[in-house]
Short mmCIF file of C-alpha atoms in Angstrom, two decimals:
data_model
loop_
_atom_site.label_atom_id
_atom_site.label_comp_id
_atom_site.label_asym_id
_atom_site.label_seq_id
_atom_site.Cartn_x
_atom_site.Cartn_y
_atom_site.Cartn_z
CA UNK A 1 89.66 84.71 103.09
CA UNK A 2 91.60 87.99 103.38
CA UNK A 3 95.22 88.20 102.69
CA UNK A 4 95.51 91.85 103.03
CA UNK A 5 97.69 91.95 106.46
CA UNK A 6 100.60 89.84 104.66
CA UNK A 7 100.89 92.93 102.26
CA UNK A 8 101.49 95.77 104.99
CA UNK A 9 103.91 93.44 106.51
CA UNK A 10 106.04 94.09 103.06
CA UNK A 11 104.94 97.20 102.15
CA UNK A 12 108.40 98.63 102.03
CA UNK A 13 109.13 96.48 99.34
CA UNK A 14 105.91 97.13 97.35
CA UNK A 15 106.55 101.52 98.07
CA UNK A 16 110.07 100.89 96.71
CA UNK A 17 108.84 99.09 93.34
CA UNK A 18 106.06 101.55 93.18
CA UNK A 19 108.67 104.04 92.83
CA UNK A 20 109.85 102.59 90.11
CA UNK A 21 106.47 101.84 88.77
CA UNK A 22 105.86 105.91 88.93
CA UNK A 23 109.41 106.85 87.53
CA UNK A 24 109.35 104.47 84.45
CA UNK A 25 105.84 104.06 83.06
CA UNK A 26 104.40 107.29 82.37
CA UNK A 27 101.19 107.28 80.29
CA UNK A 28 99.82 103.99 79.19
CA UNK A 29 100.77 102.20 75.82
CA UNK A 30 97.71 99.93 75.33
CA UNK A 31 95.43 99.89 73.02
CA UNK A 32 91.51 100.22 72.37
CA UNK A 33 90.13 98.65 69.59
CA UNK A 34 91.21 94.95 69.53
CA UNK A 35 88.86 94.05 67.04
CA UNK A 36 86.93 91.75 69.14
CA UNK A 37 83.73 94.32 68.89
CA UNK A 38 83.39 93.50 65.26
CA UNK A 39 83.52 89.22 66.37
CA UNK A 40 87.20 89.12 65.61
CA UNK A 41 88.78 86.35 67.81
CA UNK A 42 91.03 87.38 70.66
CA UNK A 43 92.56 85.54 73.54
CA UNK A 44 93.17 87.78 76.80
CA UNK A 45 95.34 86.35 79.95
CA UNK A 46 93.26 86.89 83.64
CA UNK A 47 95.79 86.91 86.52
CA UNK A 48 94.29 86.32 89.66
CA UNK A 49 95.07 85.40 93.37
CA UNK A 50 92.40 82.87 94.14
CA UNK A 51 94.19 79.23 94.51
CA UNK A 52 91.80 77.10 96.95
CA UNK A 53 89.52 74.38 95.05
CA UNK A 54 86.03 75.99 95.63
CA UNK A 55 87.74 79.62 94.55
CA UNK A 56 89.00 78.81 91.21
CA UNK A 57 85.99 76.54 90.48
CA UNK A 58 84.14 79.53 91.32
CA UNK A 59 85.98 81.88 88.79
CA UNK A 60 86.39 79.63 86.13
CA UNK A 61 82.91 78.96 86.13
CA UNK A 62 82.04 82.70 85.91
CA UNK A 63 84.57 82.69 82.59
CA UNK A 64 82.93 79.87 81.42
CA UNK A 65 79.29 81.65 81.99
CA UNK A 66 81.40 84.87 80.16
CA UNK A 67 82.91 82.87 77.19
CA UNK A 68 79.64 81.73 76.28
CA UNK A 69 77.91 85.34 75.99
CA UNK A 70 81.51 86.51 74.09
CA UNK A 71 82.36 83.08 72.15
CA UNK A 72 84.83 85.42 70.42
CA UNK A 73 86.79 86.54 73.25
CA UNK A 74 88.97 83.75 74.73
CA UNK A 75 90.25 84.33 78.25
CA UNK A 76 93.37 82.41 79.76
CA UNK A 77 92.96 82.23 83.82
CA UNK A 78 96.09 82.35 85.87
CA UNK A 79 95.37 81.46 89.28
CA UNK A 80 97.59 82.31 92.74
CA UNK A 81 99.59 85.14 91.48
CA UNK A 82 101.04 87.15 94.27
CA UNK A 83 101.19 91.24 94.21
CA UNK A 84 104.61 91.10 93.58
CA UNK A 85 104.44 89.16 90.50
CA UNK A 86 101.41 91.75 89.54
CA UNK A 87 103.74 94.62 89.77
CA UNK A 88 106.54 92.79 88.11
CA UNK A 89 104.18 92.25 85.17
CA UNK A 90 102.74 95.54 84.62
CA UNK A 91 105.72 96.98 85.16
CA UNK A 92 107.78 94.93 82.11
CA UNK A 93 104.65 95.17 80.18
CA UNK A 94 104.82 93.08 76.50
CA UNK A 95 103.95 90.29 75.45
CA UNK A 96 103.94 88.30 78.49
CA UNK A 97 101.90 90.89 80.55
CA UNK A 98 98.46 89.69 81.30
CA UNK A 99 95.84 91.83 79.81
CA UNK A 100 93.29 91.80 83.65
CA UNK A 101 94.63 91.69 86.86
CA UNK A 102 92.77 91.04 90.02
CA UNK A 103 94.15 91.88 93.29
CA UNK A 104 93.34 91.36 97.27
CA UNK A 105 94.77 94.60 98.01
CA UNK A 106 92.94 97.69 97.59
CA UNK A 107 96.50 99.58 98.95
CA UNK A 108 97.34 98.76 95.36
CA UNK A 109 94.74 101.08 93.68
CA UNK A 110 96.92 104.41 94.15
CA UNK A 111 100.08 103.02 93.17
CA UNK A 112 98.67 101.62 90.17
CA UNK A 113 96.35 104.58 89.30
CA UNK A 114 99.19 107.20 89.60
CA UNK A 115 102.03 105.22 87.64
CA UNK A 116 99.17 104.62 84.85
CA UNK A 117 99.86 101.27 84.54
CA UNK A 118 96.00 99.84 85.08
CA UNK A 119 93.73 101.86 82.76
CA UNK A 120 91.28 104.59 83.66
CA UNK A 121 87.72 102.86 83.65
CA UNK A 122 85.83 106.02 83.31
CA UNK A 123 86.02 106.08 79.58
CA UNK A 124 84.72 102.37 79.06
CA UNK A 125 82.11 102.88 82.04
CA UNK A 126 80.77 106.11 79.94
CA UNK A 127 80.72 104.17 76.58
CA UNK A 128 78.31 101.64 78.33
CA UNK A 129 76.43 104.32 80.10
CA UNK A 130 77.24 102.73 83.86
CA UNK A 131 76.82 104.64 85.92
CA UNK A 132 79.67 103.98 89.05
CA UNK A 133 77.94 105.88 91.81
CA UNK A 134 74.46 104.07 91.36
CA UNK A 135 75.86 100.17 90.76
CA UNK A 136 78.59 100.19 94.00
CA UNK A 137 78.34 100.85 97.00
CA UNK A 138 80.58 104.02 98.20
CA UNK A 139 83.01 102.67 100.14
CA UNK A 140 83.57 99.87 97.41
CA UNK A 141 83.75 102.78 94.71
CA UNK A 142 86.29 104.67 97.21
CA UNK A 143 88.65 101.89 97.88
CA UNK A 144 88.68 101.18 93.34
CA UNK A 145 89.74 104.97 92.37
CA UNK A 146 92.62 107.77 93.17
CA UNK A 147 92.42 111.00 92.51
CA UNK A 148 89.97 110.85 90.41
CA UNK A 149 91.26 107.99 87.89
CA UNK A 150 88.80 104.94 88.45
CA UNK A 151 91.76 102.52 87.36
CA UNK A 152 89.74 99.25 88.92
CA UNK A 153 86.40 98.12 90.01
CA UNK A 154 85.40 96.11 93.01
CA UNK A 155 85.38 92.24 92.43
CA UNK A 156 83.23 91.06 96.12
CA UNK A 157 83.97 92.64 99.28
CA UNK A 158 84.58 92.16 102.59
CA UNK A 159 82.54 93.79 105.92
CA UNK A 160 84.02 93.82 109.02
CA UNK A 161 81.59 93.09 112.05
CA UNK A 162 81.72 91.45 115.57
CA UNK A 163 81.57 87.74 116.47
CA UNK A 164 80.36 86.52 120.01
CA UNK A 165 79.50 83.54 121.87
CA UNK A 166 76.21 82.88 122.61
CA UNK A 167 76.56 80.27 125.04
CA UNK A 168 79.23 82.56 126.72
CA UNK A 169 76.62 85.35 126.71
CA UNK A 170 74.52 83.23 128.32
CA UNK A 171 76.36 82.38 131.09
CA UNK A 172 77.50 85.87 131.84
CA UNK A 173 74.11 86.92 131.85
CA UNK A 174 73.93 88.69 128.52
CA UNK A 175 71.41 88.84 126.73
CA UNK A 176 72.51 90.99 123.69
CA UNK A 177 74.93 92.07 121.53
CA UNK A 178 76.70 95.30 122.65
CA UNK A 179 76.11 98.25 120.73
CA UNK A 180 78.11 101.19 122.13
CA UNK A 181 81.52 100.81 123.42
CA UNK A 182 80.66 101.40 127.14
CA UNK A 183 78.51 98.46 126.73
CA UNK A 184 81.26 96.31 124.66
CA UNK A 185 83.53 97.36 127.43
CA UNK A 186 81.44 95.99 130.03
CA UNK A 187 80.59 93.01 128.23
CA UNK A 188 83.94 92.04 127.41
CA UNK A 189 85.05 92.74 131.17
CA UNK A 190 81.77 90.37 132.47
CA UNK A 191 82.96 87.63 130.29
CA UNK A 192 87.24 87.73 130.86
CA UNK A 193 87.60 84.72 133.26
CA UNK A 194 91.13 84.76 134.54
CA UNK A 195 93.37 81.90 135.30
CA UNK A 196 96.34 82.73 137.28
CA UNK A 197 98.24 85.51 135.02
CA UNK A 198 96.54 84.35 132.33
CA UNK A 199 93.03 83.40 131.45
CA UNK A 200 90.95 81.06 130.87
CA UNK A 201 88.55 83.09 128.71
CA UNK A 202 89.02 86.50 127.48
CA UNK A 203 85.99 88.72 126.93
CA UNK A 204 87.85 90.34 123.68
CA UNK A 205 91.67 90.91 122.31
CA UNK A 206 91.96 94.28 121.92
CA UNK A 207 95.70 94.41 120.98
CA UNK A 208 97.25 95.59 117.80
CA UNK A 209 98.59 92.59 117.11
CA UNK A 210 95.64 91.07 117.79
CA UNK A 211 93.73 89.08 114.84
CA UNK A 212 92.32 91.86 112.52
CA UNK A 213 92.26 94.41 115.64
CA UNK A 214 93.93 97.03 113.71
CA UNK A 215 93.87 100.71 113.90
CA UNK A 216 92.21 100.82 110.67
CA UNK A 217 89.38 98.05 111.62
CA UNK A 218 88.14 100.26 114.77
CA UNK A 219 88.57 103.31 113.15
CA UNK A 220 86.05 102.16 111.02
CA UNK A 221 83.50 102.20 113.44
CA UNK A 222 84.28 106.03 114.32
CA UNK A 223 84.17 107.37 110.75
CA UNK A 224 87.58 108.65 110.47
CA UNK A 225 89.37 110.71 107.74
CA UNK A 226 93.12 110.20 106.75
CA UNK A 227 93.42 112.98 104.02
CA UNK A 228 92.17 116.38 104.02
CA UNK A 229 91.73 118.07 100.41
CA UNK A 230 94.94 119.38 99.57
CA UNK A 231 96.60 115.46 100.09
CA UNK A 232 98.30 115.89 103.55
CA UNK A 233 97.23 113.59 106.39
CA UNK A 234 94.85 114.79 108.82
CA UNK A 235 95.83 111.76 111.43
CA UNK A 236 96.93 114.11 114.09
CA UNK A 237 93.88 116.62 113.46
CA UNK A 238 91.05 114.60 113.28
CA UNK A 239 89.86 114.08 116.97
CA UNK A 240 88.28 110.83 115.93
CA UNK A 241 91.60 109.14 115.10
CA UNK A 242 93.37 110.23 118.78
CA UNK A 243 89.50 109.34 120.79
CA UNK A 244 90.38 105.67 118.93
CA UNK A 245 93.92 104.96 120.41
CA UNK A 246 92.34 106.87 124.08
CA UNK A 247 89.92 104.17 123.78
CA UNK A 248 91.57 100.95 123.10
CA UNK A 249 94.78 101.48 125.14
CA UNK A 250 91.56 102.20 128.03
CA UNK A 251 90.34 98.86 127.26
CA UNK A 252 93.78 97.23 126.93
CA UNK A 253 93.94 98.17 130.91
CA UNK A 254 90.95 97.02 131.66
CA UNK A 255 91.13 93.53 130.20
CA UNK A 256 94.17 93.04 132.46
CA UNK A 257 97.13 95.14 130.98
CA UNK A 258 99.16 95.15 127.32
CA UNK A 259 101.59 92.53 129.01
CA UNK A 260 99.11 90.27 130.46
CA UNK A 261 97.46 90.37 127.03
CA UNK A 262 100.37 89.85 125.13
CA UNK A 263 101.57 86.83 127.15
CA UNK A 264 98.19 85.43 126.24
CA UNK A 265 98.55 86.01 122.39
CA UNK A 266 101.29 84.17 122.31
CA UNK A 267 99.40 81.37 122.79
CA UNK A 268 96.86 81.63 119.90
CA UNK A 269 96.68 79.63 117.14
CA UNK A 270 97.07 80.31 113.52
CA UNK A 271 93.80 83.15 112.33
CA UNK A 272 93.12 80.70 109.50
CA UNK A 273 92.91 77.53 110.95
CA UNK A 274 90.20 75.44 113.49
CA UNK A 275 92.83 77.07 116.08
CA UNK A 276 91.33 80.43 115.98
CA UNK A 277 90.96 81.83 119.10
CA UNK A 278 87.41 82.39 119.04
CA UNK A 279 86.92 79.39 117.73
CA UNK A 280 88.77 77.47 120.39
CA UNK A 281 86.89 79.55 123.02
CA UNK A 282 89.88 81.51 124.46
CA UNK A 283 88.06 84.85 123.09
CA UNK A 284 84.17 85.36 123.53
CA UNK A 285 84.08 87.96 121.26
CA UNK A 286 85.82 88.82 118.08
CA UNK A 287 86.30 91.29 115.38
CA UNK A 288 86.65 89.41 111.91
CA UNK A 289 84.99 89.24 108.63
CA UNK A 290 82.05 87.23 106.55
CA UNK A 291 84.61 84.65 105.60
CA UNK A 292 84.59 83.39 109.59
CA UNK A 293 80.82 82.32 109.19
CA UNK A 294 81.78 79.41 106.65
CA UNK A 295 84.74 78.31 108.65
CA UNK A 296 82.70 78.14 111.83
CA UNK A 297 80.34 76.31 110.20
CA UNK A 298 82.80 73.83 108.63
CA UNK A 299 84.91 73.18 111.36
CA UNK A 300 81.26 72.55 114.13
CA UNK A 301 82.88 74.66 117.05
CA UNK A 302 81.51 73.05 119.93
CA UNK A 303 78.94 76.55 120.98
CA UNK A 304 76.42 78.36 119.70
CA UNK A 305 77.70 81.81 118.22
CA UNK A 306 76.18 84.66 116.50
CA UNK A 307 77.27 87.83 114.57
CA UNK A 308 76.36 91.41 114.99
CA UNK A 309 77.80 94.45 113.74
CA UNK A 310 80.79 95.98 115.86
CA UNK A 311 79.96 98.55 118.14
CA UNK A 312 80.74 102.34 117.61
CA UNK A 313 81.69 105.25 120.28
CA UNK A 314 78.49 106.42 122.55
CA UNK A 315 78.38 109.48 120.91
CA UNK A 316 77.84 108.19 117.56
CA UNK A 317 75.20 105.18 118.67
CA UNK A 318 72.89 106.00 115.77
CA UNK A 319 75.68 105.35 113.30
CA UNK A 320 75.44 101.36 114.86
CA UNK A 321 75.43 98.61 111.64
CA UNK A 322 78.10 100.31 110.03
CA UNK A 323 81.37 98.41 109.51
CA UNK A 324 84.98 98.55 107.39
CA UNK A 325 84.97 97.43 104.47
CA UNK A 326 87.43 96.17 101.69
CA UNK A 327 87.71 93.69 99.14
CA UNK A 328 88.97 92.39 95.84
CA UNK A 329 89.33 94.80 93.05
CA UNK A 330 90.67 94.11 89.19
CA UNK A 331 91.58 96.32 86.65
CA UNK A 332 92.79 96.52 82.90
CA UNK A 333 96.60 96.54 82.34
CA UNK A 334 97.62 99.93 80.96
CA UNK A 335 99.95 98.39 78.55
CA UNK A 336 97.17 95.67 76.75
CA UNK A 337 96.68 95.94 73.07
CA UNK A 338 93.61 93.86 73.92
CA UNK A 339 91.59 96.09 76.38
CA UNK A 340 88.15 96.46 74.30
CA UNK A 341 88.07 92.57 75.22
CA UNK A 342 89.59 92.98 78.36
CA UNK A 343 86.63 95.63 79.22
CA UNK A 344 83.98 92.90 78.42
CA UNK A 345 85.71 90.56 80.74
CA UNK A 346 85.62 93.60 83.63
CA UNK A 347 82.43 94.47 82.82
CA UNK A 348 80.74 90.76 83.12
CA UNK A 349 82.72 90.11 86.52
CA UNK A 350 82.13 93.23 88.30
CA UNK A 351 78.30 94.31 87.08
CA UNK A 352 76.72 91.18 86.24
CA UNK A 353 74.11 90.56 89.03
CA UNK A 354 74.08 86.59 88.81
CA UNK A 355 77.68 86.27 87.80
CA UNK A 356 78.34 88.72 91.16
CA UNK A 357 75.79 86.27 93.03
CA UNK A 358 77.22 82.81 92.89
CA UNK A 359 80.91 84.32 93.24
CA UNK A 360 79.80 85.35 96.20
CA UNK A 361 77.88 82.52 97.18
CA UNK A 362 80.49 80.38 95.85
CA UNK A 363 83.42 81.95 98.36
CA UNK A 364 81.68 83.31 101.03
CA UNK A 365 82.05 86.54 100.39
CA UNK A 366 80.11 90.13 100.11
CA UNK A 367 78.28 91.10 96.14
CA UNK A 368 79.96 94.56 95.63
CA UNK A 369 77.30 96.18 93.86
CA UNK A 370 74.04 97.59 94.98
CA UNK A 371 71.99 95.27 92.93
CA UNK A 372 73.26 91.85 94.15
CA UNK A 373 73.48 92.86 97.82
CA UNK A 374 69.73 93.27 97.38
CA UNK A 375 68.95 90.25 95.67
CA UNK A 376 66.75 87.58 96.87
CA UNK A 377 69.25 85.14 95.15
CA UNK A 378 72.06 85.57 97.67
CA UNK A 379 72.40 83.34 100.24
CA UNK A 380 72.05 85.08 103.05
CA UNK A 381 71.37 83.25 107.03
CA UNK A 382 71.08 85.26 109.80
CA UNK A 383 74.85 85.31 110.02
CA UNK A 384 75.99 86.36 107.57
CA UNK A 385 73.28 88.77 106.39
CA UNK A 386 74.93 91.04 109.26
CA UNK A 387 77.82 91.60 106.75
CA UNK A 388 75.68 92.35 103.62
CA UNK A 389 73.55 95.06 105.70
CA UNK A 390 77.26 96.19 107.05
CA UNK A 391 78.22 96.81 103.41
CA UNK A 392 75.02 98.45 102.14
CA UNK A 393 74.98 100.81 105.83
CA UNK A 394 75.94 104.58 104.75
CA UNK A 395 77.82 105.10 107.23
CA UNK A 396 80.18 102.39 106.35
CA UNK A 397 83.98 103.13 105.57
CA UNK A 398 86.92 101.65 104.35
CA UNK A 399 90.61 103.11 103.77
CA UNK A 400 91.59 105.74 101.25
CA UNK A 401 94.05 105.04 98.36
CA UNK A 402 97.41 106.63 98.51
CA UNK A 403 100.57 106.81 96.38
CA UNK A 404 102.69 104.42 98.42
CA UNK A 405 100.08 101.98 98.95
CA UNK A 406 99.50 101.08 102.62
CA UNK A 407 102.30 102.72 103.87
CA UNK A 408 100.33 105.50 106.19
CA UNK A 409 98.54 102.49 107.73
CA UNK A 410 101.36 100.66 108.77
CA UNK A 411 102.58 104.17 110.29
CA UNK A 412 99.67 104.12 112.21
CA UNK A 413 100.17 100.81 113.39
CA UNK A 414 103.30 101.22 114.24
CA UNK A 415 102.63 103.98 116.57
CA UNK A 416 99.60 101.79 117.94
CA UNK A 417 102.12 99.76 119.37
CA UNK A 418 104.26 102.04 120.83
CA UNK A 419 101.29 103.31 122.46
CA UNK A 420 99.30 100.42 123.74
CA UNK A 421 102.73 99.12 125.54
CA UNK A 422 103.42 102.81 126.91
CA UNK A 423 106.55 102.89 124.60
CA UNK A 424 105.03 106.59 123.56
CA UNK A 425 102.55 107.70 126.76
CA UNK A 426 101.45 111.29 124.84
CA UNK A 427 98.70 110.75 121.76
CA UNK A 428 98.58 113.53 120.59
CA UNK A 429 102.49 113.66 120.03
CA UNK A 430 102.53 110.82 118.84
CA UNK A 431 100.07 111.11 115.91
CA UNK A 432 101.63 114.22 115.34
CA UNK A 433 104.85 112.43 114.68
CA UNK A 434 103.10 109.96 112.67
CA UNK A 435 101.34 112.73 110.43
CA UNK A 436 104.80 113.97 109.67
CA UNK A 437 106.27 110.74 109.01
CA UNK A 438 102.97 110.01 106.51
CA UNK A 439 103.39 113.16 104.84
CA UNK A 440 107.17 113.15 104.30
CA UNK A 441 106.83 109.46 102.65
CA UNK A 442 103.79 110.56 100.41
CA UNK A 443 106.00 113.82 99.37
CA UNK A 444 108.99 111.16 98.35
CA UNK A 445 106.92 108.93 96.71
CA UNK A 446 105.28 111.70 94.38
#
């Protein structure tokens, strides 16, 4: 499952020791040849975040599969190692930095690519002839690079598409997914049942605070830009991004009203758990990733369900099937004397087609290269299938990498609130406040 929210909640903390990352690195000290080319023997530490059972027996088996292709190359797996910890490392650097680093959080990929301390890939992708923009899909690609440094590669992904419930549908009369937002707006009206000044099913939670119904996640479905070429935001000039907020503080009403809503959120349970709100039938549709379809299926939610991709503005209904998309990514520590092994190691994870295959089968989660999304290996049910055709769509998106991480995103959240509650009634001066704000952290971080 994702764990990417938990990491804008402290991005402040991250910006601040990606400062220092940027002021006291400079150019990387590692090293090339390790000797491991010509069979020497060499033992390389993998830090990663993965700490459930099936997760790590899923990654240690793909080292295993690895080890036994390179018997020369030894690798020493570190599971459950926060971002923090990451940054500590790469930042101390010596002998007790690991040599690849996995992380949950693409917002790492600029911090880490401008302060040098994960290694450029191009040079090793070039030496093996691979080439990027034919093996990953472009979204994966855009969320693994800054500024033109590929300093990681996508490890599995994540697509973003809608869950509903069919056995709601079917009682509301419904007899398909929505595919344009008029019709999501009607659908989710014709299937809010209230209950006093509450509810006794909601159609959708369209809050920002709302599981995974963040600015970011529906602006995916628009096709939105956050940079233009010269590095400054383009928040407040890109009509897409204000149309967004016009549209979900329009459905907010709607549904009942931001405070009506909110006093209903309250009473979720946790996103993670069997208390879910879709799952406990207090939402008939939701916005959430492939992960959901194994916990539905674990935890035998007493209704039929289905998934579709989410729906996009009227005006851009031939764009429908395309989604947001993240995912894992790992790189090479700048500062490893060991990275001609640690580039085999990258290389097997991230491009091996059946190594990629039962990861992914293994956790639930979306291949991130063209080649395993399309092979007849991958297990792929109706249900989740929507999220593999999300991720190979061309018209899906994910967020750009930036200098201070995810910084403009919580920006932009942050004025989503003010504006759903009517804190902040104008859009357009609000965004333009938030552009300024983006641009004037981006300028401090440089």
């Amino acid at each position: 499952m994702r764990r990417t929210l938990r990491t804008l909640a402290t991005y402040s903390v991250a910006t601040t020791i990606a400062l220092v990352l940027t002021a006291c690195t400079g150019q990387s000290a590692g090293g090339g040849d390790d000797g491991s080319a010509a069979g020497k023997d060499v033992t390389i530490t993998f830090w990663h975040g993965w700490s459930q059972d099936n997760e790590v027996k899923a990654i240690d088996d793909n080292i295993a599969a690895f080890q036994k292709l390179h018997p020369n190359i030894h690798v020493k797996s570190v599971g459950n190692i926060t971002d923090d910890k990451i940054e500590q490392a790469l930042r101390a650097g010596g002998r007790d930095a690991p040599d690849v680093v996995s992380s949950f959080t693409t917002d790492q990929v600029g911090k880490y690519c401008s302060a040098k301390v994960w290694a450029d890939m191009n040079p090793f992708l070039r030496k093996d002839g691979i080439d990027a923009a034919k093996t990953f899909p472009a979204p994966m690609l855009d969320y693994s690079r800054y500024e033109g440094n590929q300093c990681a590669l996508p490890l599995l992904g994540d697509s973003y598409g809608l869950y509903y419930n069919k056995s709601a549908f079917a009682a509301a009369g419904i007899t398909a997914p929505p595919r344009t937002f008029s019709e999501f707006e009607a659908a989710a009206a014709k299937l809010t049942i209230p209950d006093g000044d509450g509810f006794k099913q909601l159609g959708f939670m369209p809050n920002f605070h709302g599981y995974e119904t963040t600015p970011m996640h529906y602006l995916g479905q628009y096709g939105a830009t956050y940079f233009g070429p010269d590095g400054k935001t383009n928040v407040a000039a890109d009509p897409k991004i204000a149309a967004m907020y016009t549209w979900q503080k329009n459905l907010v009403a709607k549904l009942g009203g931001f405070d009506r809503l909110e006093k209903f959120r309250t009473g979720f349970g946790d996103e993670f758990s069997a208390k879910n709100p879709f799952e406990t039938g207090q939402l008939a549709m939701s916005l959430d990733g492939e992960w959901r379809t194994a916990t539905l299926t674990a935890n035998k939610v007493g209704f039929d369900w289905a998934t579709a991709p989410f729906p996009v503005p009227d005006d851009q209904a031939d764009t429908y099937g395309r989604g947001y998309t993240t995912g894992t990514i790992v790189g090479i520590a700048g500062s490893s004397q060991k990275q001609t092994a640690a580039w085999e190691l990258v290389k097997f994870l991230t491009t091996d087609t059946d190594s990629l295959i039962a990861f992914a089968n293994a956790i639930h989660n979306v291949p991130s290269t063209n080649a395993a999304l399309n092979s007849p290996k991958l297990a792929a049910d109706p249900t989740f299938k929507t999220f593999l055709d999300i991720a190979k769509n061309p018209h899906s998106t994910t967020t750009p990498a930036s200098i201070n991480g995810g910084a403009y995103q919580m920006s932009l959240r942050n004025f989503g609130y003010d504006y759903e509650s009517g804190k902040q009634p104008d859009v357009q001066a609000g965004l333009s406040a938030t552009a300024k704000e983006i641009d004037a952290a981006i300028a401090q971080a440089k």
